[in-house]
Coordinates of C-alpha atoms and ligand atoms in Angstrom, one line a residue:
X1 CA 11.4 -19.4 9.6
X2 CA 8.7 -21.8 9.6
X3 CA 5.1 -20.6 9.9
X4 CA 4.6 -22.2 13.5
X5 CA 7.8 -21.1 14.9
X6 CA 7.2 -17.7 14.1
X7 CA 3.4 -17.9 15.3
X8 CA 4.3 -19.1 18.9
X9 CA 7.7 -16.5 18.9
X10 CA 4.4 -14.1 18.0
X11 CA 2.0 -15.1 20.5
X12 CA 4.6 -14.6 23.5
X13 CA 5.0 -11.3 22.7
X14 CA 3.8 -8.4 23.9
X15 CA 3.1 -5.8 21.0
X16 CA 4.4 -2.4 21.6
X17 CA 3.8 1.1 19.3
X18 CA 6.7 1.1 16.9
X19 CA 6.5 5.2 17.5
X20 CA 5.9 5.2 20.9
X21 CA 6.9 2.5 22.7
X22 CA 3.3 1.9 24.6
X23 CA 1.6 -1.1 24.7
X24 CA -0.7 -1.6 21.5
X25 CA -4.7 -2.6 22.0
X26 CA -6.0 -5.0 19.4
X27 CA -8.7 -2.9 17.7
X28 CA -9.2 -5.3 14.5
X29 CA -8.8 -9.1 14.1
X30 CA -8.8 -10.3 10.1
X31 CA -8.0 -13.8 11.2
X32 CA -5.1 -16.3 9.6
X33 CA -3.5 -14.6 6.5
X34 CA -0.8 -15.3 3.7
X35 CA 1.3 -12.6 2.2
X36 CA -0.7 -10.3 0.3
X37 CA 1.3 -10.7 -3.0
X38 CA 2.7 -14.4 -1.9
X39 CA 1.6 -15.8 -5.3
X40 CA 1.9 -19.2 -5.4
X41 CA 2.6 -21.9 -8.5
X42 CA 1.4 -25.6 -8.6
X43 CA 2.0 -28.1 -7.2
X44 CA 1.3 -25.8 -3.9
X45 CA 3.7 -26.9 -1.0
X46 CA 2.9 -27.2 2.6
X47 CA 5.3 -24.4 3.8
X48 CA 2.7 -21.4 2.4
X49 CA 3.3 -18.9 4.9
X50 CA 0.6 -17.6 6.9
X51 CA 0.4 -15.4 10.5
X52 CA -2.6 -14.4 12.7
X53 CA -3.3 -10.9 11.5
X54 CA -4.7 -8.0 13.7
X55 CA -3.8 -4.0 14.2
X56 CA -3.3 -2.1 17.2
X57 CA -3.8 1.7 17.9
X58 CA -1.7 4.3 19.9
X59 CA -3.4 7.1 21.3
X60 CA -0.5 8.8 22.1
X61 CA 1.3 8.8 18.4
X62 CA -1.7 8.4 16.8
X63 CA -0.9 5.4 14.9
X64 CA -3.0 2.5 13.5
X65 CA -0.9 -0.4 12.8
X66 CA -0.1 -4.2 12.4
X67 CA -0.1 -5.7 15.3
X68 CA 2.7 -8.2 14.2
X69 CA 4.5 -8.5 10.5
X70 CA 6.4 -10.8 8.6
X71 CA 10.3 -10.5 8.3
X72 CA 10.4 -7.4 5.6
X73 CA 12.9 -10.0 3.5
X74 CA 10.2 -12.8 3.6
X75 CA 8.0 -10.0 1.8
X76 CA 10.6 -7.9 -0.3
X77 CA 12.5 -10.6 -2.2
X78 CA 14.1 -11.2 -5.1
X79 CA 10.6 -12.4 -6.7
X80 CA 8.5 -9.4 -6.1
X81 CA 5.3 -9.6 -8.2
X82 CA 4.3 -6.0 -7.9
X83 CA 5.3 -3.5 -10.6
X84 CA 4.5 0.1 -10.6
X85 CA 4.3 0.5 -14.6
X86 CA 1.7 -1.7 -14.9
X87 CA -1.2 0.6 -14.8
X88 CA -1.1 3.6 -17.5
X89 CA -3.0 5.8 -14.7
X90 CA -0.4 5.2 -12.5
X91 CA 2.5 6.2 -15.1
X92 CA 0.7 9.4 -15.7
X93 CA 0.8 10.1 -12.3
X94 CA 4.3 9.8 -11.6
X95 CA 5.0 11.7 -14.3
X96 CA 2.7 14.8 -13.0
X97 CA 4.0 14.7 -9.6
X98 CA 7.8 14.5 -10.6
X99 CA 6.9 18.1 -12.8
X100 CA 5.4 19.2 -9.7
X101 CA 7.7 18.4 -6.8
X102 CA 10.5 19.7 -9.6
X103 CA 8.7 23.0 -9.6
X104 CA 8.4 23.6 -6.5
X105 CA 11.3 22.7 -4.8
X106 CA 14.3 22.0 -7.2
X107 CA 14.2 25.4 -9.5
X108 CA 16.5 27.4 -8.2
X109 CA 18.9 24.4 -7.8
X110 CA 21.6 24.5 -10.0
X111 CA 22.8 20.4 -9.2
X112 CA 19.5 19.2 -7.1
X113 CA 20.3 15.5 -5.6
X114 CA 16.8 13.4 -5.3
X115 CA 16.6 10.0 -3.6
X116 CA 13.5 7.5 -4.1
X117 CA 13.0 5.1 -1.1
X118 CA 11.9 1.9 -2.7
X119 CA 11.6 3.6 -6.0
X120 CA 10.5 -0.2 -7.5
X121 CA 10.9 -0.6 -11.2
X122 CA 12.0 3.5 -11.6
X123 CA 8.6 4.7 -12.5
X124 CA 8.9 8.0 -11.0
X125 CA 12.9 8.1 -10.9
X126 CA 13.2 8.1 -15.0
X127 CA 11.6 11.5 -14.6
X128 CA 14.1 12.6 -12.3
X129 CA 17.0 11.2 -14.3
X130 CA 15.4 12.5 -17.6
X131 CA 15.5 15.9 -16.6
X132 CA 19.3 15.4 -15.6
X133 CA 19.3 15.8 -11.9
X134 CA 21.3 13.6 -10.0
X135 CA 19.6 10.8 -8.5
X136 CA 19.2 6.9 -6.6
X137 CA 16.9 4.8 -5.5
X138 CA 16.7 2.9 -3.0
X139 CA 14.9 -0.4 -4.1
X140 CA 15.1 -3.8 -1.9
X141 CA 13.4 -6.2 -4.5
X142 CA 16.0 -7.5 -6.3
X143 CA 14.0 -8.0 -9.8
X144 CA 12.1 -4.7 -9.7
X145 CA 15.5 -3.2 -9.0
X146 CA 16.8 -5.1 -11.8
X147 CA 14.5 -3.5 -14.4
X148 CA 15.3 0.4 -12.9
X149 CA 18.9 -0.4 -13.6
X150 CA 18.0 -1.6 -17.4
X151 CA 16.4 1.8 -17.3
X152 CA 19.7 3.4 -16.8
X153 CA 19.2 4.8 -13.1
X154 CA 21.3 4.8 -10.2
X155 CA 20.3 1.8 -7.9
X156 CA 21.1 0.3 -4.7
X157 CA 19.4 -2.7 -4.2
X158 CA 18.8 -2.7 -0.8
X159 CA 16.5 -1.5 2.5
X160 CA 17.1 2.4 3.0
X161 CA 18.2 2.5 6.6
X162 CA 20.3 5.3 8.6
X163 CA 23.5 3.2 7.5
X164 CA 22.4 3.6 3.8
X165 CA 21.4 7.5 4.5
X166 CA 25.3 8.0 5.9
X167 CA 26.8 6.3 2.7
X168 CA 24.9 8.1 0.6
X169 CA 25.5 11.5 2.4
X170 CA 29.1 10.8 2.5
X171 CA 29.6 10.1 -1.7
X172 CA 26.8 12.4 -2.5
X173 CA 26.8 14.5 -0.4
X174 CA 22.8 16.1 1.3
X175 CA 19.8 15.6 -0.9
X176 CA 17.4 18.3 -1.8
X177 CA 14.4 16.2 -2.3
X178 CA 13.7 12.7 -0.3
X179 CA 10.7 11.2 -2.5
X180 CA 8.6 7.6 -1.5
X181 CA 5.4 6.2 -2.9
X182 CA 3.5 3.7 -1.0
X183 CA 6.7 2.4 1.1
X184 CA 6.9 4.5 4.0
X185 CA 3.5 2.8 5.1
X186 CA 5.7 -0.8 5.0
X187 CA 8.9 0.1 7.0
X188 CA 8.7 -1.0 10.6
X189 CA 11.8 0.7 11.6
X190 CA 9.9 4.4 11.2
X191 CA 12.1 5.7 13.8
X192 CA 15.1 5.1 11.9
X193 CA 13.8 6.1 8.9
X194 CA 12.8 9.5 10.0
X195 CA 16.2 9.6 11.7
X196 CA 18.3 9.0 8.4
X197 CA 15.9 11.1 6.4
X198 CA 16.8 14.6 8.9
X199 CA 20.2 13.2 8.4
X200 CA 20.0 13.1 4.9
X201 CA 18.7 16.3 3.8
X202 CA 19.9 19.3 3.4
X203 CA 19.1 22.1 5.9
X204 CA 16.3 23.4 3.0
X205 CA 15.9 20.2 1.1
X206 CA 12.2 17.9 1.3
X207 CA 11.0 15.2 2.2
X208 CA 7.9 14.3 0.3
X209 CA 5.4 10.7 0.5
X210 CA 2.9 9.2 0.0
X211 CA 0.8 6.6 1.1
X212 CA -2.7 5.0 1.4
X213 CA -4.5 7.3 3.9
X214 CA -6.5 6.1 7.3
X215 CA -9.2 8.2 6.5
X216 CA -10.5 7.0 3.8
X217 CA -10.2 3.4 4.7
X218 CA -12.2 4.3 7.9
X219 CA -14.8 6.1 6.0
X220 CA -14.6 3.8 3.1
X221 CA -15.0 0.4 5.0
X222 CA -11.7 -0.5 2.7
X223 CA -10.4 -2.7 5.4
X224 CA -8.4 -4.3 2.3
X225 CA -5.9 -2.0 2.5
X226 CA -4.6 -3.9 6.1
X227 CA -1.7 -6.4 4.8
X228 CA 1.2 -7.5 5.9
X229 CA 3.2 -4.8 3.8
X230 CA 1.2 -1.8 5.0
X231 CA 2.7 -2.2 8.7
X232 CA 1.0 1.3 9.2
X233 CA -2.1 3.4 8.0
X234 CA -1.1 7.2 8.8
X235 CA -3.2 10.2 9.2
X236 CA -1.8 13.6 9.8
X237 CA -2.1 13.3 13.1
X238 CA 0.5 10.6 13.1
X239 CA 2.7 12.0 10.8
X240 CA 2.9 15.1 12.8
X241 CA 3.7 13.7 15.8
X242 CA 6.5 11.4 13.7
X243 CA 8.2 14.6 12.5
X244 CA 8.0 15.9 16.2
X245 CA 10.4 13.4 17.5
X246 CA 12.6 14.0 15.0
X247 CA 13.3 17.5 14.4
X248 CA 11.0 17.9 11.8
X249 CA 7.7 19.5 10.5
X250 CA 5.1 18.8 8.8
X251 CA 4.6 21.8 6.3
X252 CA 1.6 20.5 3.8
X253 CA -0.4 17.8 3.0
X254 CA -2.2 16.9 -0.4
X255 CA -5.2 14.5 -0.7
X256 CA -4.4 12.0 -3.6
X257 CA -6.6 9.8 -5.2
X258 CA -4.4 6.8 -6.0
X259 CA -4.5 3.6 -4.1
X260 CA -8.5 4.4 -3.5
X261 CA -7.3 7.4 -1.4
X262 CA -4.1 8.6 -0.3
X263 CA -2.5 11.2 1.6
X264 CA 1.0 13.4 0.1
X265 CA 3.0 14.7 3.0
X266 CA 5.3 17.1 2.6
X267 CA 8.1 17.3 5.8
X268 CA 11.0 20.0 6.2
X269 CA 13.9 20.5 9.4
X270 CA 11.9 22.3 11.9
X271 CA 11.5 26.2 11.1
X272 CA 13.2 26.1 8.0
X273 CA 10.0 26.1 5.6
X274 CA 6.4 28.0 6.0
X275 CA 4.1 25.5 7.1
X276 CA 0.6 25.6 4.9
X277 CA -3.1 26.1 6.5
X278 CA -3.8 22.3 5.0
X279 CA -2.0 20.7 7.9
X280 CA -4.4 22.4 11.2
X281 CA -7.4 22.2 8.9
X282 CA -6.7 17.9 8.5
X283 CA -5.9 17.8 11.5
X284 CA -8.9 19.3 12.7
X285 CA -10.9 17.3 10.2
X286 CA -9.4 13.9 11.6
X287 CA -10.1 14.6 15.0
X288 CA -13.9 15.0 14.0
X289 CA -13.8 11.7 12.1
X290 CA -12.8 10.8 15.3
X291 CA -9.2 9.7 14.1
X292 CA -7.6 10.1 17.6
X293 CA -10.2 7.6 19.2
X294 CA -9.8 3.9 19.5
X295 CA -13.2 3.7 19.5
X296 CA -13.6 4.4 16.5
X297 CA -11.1 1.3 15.3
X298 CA -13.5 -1.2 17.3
X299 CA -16.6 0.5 15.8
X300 CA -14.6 0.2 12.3
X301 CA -14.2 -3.7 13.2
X302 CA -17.9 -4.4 13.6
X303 CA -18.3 -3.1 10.0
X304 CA -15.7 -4.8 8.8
X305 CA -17.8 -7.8 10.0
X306 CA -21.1 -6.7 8.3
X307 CA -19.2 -6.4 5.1
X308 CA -17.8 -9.6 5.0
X309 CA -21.2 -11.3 5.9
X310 CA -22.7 -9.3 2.9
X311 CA -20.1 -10.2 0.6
X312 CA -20.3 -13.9 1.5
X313 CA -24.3 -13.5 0.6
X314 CA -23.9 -11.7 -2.2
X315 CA -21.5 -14.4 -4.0
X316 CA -23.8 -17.2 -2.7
X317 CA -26.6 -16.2 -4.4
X318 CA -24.7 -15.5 -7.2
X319 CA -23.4 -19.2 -7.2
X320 CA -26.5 -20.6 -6.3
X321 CA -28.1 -18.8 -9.4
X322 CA -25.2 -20.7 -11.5
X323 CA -23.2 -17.2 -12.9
X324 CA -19.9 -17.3 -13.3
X325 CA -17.7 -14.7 -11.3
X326 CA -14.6 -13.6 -11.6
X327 CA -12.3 -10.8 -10.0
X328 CA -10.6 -8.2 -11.6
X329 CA -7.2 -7.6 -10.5
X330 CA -4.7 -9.6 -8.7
X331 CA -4.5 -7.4 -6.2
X332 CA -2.7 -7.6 -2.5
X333 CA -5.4 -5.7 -1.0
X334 CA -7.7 -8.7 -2.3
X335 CA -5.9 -11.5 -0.7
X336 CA -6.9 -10.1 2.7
X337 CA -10.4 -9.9 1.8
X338 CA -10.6 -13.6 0.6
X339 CA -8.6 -15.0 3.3
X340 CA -11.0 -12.7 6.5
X341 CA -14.2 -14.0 4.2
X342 CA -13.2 -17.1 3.6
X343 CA -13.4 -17.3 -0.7
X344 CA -12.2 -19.6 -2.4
X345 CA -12.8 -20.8 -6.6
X346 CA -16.1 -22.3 -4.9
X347 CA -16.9 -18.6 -4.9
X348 CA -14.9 -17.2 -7.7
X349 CA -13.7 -19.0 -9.9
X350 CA -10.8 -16.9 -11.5
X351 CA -9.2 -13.9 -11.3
X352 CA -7.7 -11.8 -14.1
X353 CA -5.1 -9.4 -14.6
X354 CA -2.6 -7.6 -16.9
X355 CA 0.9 -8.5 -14.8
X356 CA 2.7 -10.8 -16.7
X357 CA 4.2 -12.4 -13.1
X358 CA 1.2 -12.6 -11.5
X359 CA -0.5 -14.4 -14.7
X360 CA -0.3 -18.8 -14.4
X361 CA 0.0 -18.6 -10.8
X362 CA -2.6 -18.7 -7.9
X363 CA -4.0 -16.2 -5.0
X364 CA -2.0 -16.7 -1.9
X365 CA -3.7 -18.7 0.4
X366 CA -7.3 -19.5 -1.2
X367 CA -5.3 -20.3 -4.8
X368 CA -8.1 -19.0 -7.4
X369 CA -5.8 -19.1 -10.2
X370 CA -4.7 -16.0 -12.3
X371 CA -5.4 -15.9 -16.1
X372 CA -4.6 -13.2 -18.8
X373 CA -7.3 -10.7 -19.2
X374 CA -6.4 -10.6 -22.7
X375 CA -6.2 -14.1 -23.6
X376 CA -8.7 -14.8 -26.3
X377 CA -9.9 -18.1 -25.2
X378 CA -11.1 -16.6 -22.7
X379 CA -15.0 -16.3 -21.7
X380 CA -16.5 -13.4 -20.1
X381 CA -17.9 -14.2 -17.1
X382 CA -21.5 -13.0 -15.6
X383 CA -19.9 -10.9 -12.7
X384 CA -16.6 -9.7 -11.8
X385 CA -15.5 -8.2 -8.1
X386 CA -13.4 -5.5 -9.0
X387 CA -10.5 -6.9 -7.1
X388 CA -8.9 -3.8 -8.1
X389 CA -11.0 -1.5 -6.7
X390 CA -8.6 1.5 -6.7
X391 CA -8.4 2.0 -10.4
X392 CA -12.2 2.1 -10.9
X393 CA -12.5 4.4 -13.5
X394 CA -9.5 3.4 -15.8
X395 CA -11.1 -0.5 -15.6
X396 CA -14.5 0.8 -16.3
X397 CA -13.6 2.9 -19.3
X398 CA -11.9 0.2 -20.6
X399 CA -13.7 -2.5 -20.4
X400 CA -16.8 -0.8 -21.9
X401 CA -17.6 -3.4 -24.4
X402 CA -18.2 -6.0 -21.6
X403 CA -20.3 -3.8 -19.6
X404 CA -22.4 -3.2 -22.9
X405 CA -22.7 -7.2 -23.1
X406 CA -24.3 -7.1 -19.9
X407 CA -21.4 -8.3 -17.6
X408 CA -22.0 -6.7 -14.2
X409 CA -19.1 -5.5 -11.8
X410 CA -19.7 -5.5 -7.8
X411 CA -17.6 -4.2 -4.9
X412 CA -17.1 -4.1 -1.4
X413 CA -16.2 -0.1 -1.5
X414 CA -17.9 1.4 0.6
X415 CA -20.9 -0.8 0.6
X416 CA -20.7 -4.4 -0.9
X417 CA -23.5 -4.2 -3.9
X418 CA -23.3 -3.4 -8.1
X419 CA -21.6 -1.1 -9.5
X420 CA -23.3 -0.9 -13.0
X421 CA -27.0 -1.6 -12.0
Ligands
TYD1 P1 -2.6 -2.5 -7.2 O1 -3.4 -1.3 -7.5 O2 -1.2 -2.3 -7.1 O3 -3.2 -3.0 -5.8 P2 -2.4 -3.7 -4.6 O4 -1.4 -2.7 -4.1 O5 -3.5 -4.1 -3.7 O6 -1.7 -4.9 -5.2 O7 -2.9 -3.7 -8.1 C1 -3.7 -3.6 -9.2 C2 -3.7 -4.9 -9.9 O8 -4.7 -4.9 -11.0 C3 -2.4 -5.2 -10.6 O9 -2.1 -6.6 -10.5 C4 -2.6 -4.9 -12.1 C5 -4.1 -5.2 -12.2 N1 -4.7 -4.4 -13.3 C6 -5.2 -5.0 -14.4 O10 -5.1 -6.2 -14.5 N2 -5.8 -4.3 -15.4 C7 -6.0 -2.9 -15.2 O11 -6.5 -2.3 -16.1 C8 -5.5 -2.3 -14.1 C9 -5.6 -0.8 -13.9 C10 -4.8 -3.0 -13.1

C-alpha cells in the first residue's frame, strides 16, 4: 500500500483498544516514523515507508499501545534483519531459561510437546530439540525461519493464529509448554492469540512470555522501545485482565533484564495451577507507579520531550566542538529516537554493528549508514551513543580497550548524559 493511502485510510479512523474495544486517547505523539528495522540500501527510493506514530491507553484493560501499525507482512517479511543469535548474552540466556522452564514444568513428562511463537532463527528452540522433546515454531520471517530449519527444527513459516493453533492440535495433538520471546508484544490480533493459546494447551500445560515491560520504560524514560513492532507495552495489570477474558490465569511473573527490562509471564487454564504471591505484589507495585493512570502516559510524554531536547544539545555541542560520533548498535529501538529527534549523519555520522544484514545498508528514515564494528579500516570515533542501550554491560566489557583510549559513550537511559565520565 503506498505510504499516503495508508495515512489518509489511518487518519479516518477512529482507534479502538485491541483488548477492549473502547475508544483509545492519544497519550504520546513520536511524530512521522519508518519501520524500526526498514534498513534501507542505496540508491534510496521514494516509496520508504513511513506513518504518523502515537500510542493510546485503556483504562479499562490496562493497555498502553500503538495507536495505529503497519500491515504485520509489511514488517515480518522475507528480509528480516533481526536475528536472535547475534548477541552472546542473549544465547546464554535462552539457554538458562529453556533449563528452567524444562525443570519446572516438563519433568514428569514422559513425551512433552513445546511450541515457540515466532521462535526466529531457533535460538531457544535448539534447546528444546536438543533435549529430544517434541517441538515447532512458529516463525513468519521467511529467512530467519530459513536458518531454524538448517538447524534441524520443526518450522512453520508462518503468523501463529487460532487456525495454526487447531492444525497443530489436530497432528500433534495439546502442548505442554506455549513459549514466546519478545513477539507477543507485536501481534495485534491479542484476542486471538490468547484464544488459540487456551485452545492449544493442555488442561495442565503453560504458557510462558516475555516481553519488554511498561515499567521500566516509564521509569526509565526509554520511550525507544515504542515502534511499529511493539504494538503493545504490557504490565501485569494488562496481562491479567488478558487472561481474564479468556479463561486463563495469571500464575507468576519474573522481572528479566533483557531488552533494558522485561517482564516473564507465566499463564495456566483458570484454577488448574497455584498462582504465586509475585502477581498481587506487581500488581500492587504498578498501581503505585501509577500504571493504571493515563496521566501518567501524558506526564511520561512531556519527558519524552525534555529528553529529546537534551539529546539534540548534547550532540550539537559535540559537533560544534568538531568530535566525531558514532552509535553503537543498529538497533530498532534507535530508529524511533532519531526519526522523534530529528538526527541525521549531520549529527552522527555512522553507526556500527556486528549483524552481517544490517552491515552496508542505512538507518531507516535518517540513512546514517551501517559499518562493521570490526572492520580494521575503521577509526574510532570521539563518542558513541550506545544505540544499543540494552546490552550495556556486554558492550562495555568489550570494548574496554576503546574506553581506555579515551573514547566516551553517552545515553539517553534514563537521563541523556556520559556514561564513562
Ligand atoms: P537489539 O538488542 O535486538 O535491539 P532492537 O530490538 O531495538 O533492535 O539490537 C542490538 C543491536 O546491536 C543488534 O543489531 C546487534 C548489535 N550489537 C552489536 O553490534 N555488538 C554487540 O556487542 C551487541 C551486544 C549488539
Amino acid at each position: 500500500m503506498e505510504n499516503r493511502e495508508f495515512l489518509n485510510k489511518m487518519q479516518l479512523k477512529k482507534f479502538t483498544c485491541r483488548v477492549s474495544g473502547n475508544p483509545l486517547e492519544e497519550v504520546v505523539n513520536l511524530g512521522r516514523q519508518p519501520l524500526g528495522n526498514g534498513f534501507v540500501e542505496e540508491p534510496f527510493g521514494k516509496n520508504e515507508f513511513f506513518y504518523s506514530m502515537s500510542c493510546g491507553f485503556d483504562s479499562q484493560s490496562g493497555m498502553f499501545q500503538l495507536l495505529q501499525q503497519p500491515e504485520p507482512s509489511t514488517m515480518f517479511h522475507q528480509n528480516y534483519a533481526f536475528l536472535s543469535s547475534t548477541s552472546t548474552s542473549m544465547v546464554r540466556h535462552f539457554s538458562n531459561v529453556a533449563t528452567t522452564l524444562c525443570e519446572r514444568y516438563l519433568g514428569g513428562n514422559l513425551d512433552p510437546l513445546v511450541v515457540e511463537i515466532g521462535c526466529n532463527d531457533g535460538v531457544f528452540l535448539q534447546n528444546i530439540a536438543h533435549r529430544g522433546y517434541r517441538h515447532i515454531g512458529v516463525e513468519p520471517s521467511e529467512n530467519v525461519a530459513l536458518i531454524a530449519k538448517a538447524k534441524g527444527l520443526n518450522i512453520y513459516n508462518s503468523f501463529f493464529s487460532h487456525d495454526l493453533a487447531c492444525e497443530i492440535k489436530s497432528s500433534l495433538g495439546k502442548c505442554d509448554l506455549i513459549y514466546a520471546a519478545n513477539v507477543m508484544c507485536h501481534i495485534p490480533e491479542i484476542n486471538d492469540v490468547f484464544r488459540a493459546v487456551e485452545s492449544l494447551i493442555a488442561d495442565d500445560g503453560v504458557f510462558v512470555f516475555e516481553d519488554p515491560y511498561l515499567g521500566d520504560v516509564i521509569e526509565r524514560n526509554s520511550y525507544d522501545q515504542i515502534y511499529d513492532e511493539h504494538v503493545f507495552l504490557f504490565s501485569a495489570i494488562s496481562i491479567d485482565y488478558l487472561c481474564k477474558q479468556h479463561g486463563l490465569e495469571l500464575i507468576n511473573l519474573e522481572k528479566v533484564w533483557t531488552h533494558g527490562g522485561s517482564m516473564r509471564y507465566h499463564i495456566a487454564k483458570e484454577g488448574r495451577h497455584a498462582k504465586s504471591e509475585s502477581v498481587t505484589i506487581q500488581v500492587k507495585t504498578e498501581l503505585k507507579l501509577g500504571l493504571a493512570r493515563v496521566d501518567t502516559y501524558f506526564e511520561f510524554a512531556e519527558r519524552v520531550k525534555t529528553s529529546r531536547l537534551e539529546l539534540l544539545s548534547l550532540l550539537s555541542c559535540a559537533r560544534e566542538q568538531g568530535k566525531v560520533v558514532y552509535a553503537y548498535g543498529a538497533t530498532s529501538k534507535s530508529t524511533t529516537i532519531y526519526n522523534y529527534c530529528g538526527i541525521d549523519s549531520s549529527l552522527i555520522s555512522r553507526i556500527v554493528d556486528n549483524t552481517p544484514t544490517k552491515i552496508g545498508k542505512y538507518s531507516p528514515g535518517v540513512h546514517i549508514p551501517i559499518s562493521d564494528r570490526n572492520d580494521p579500516s575503521l577509526a574510532a570515533p570521539d563518542l558513541y551513543f550506545l544505540a544499543a542501550w540494552n546490552h550495556r554491560e556486554e558492550i562495555m566489557s568489550k570494548e574496554k580497550n576503546l574506553l581506555s583510549r579515551g573514547v566516551k559513550f553517552i545515553t539517553h537511559v534514563p537521563r541523556v548524559g556520559y556514561i564513562n565520565d
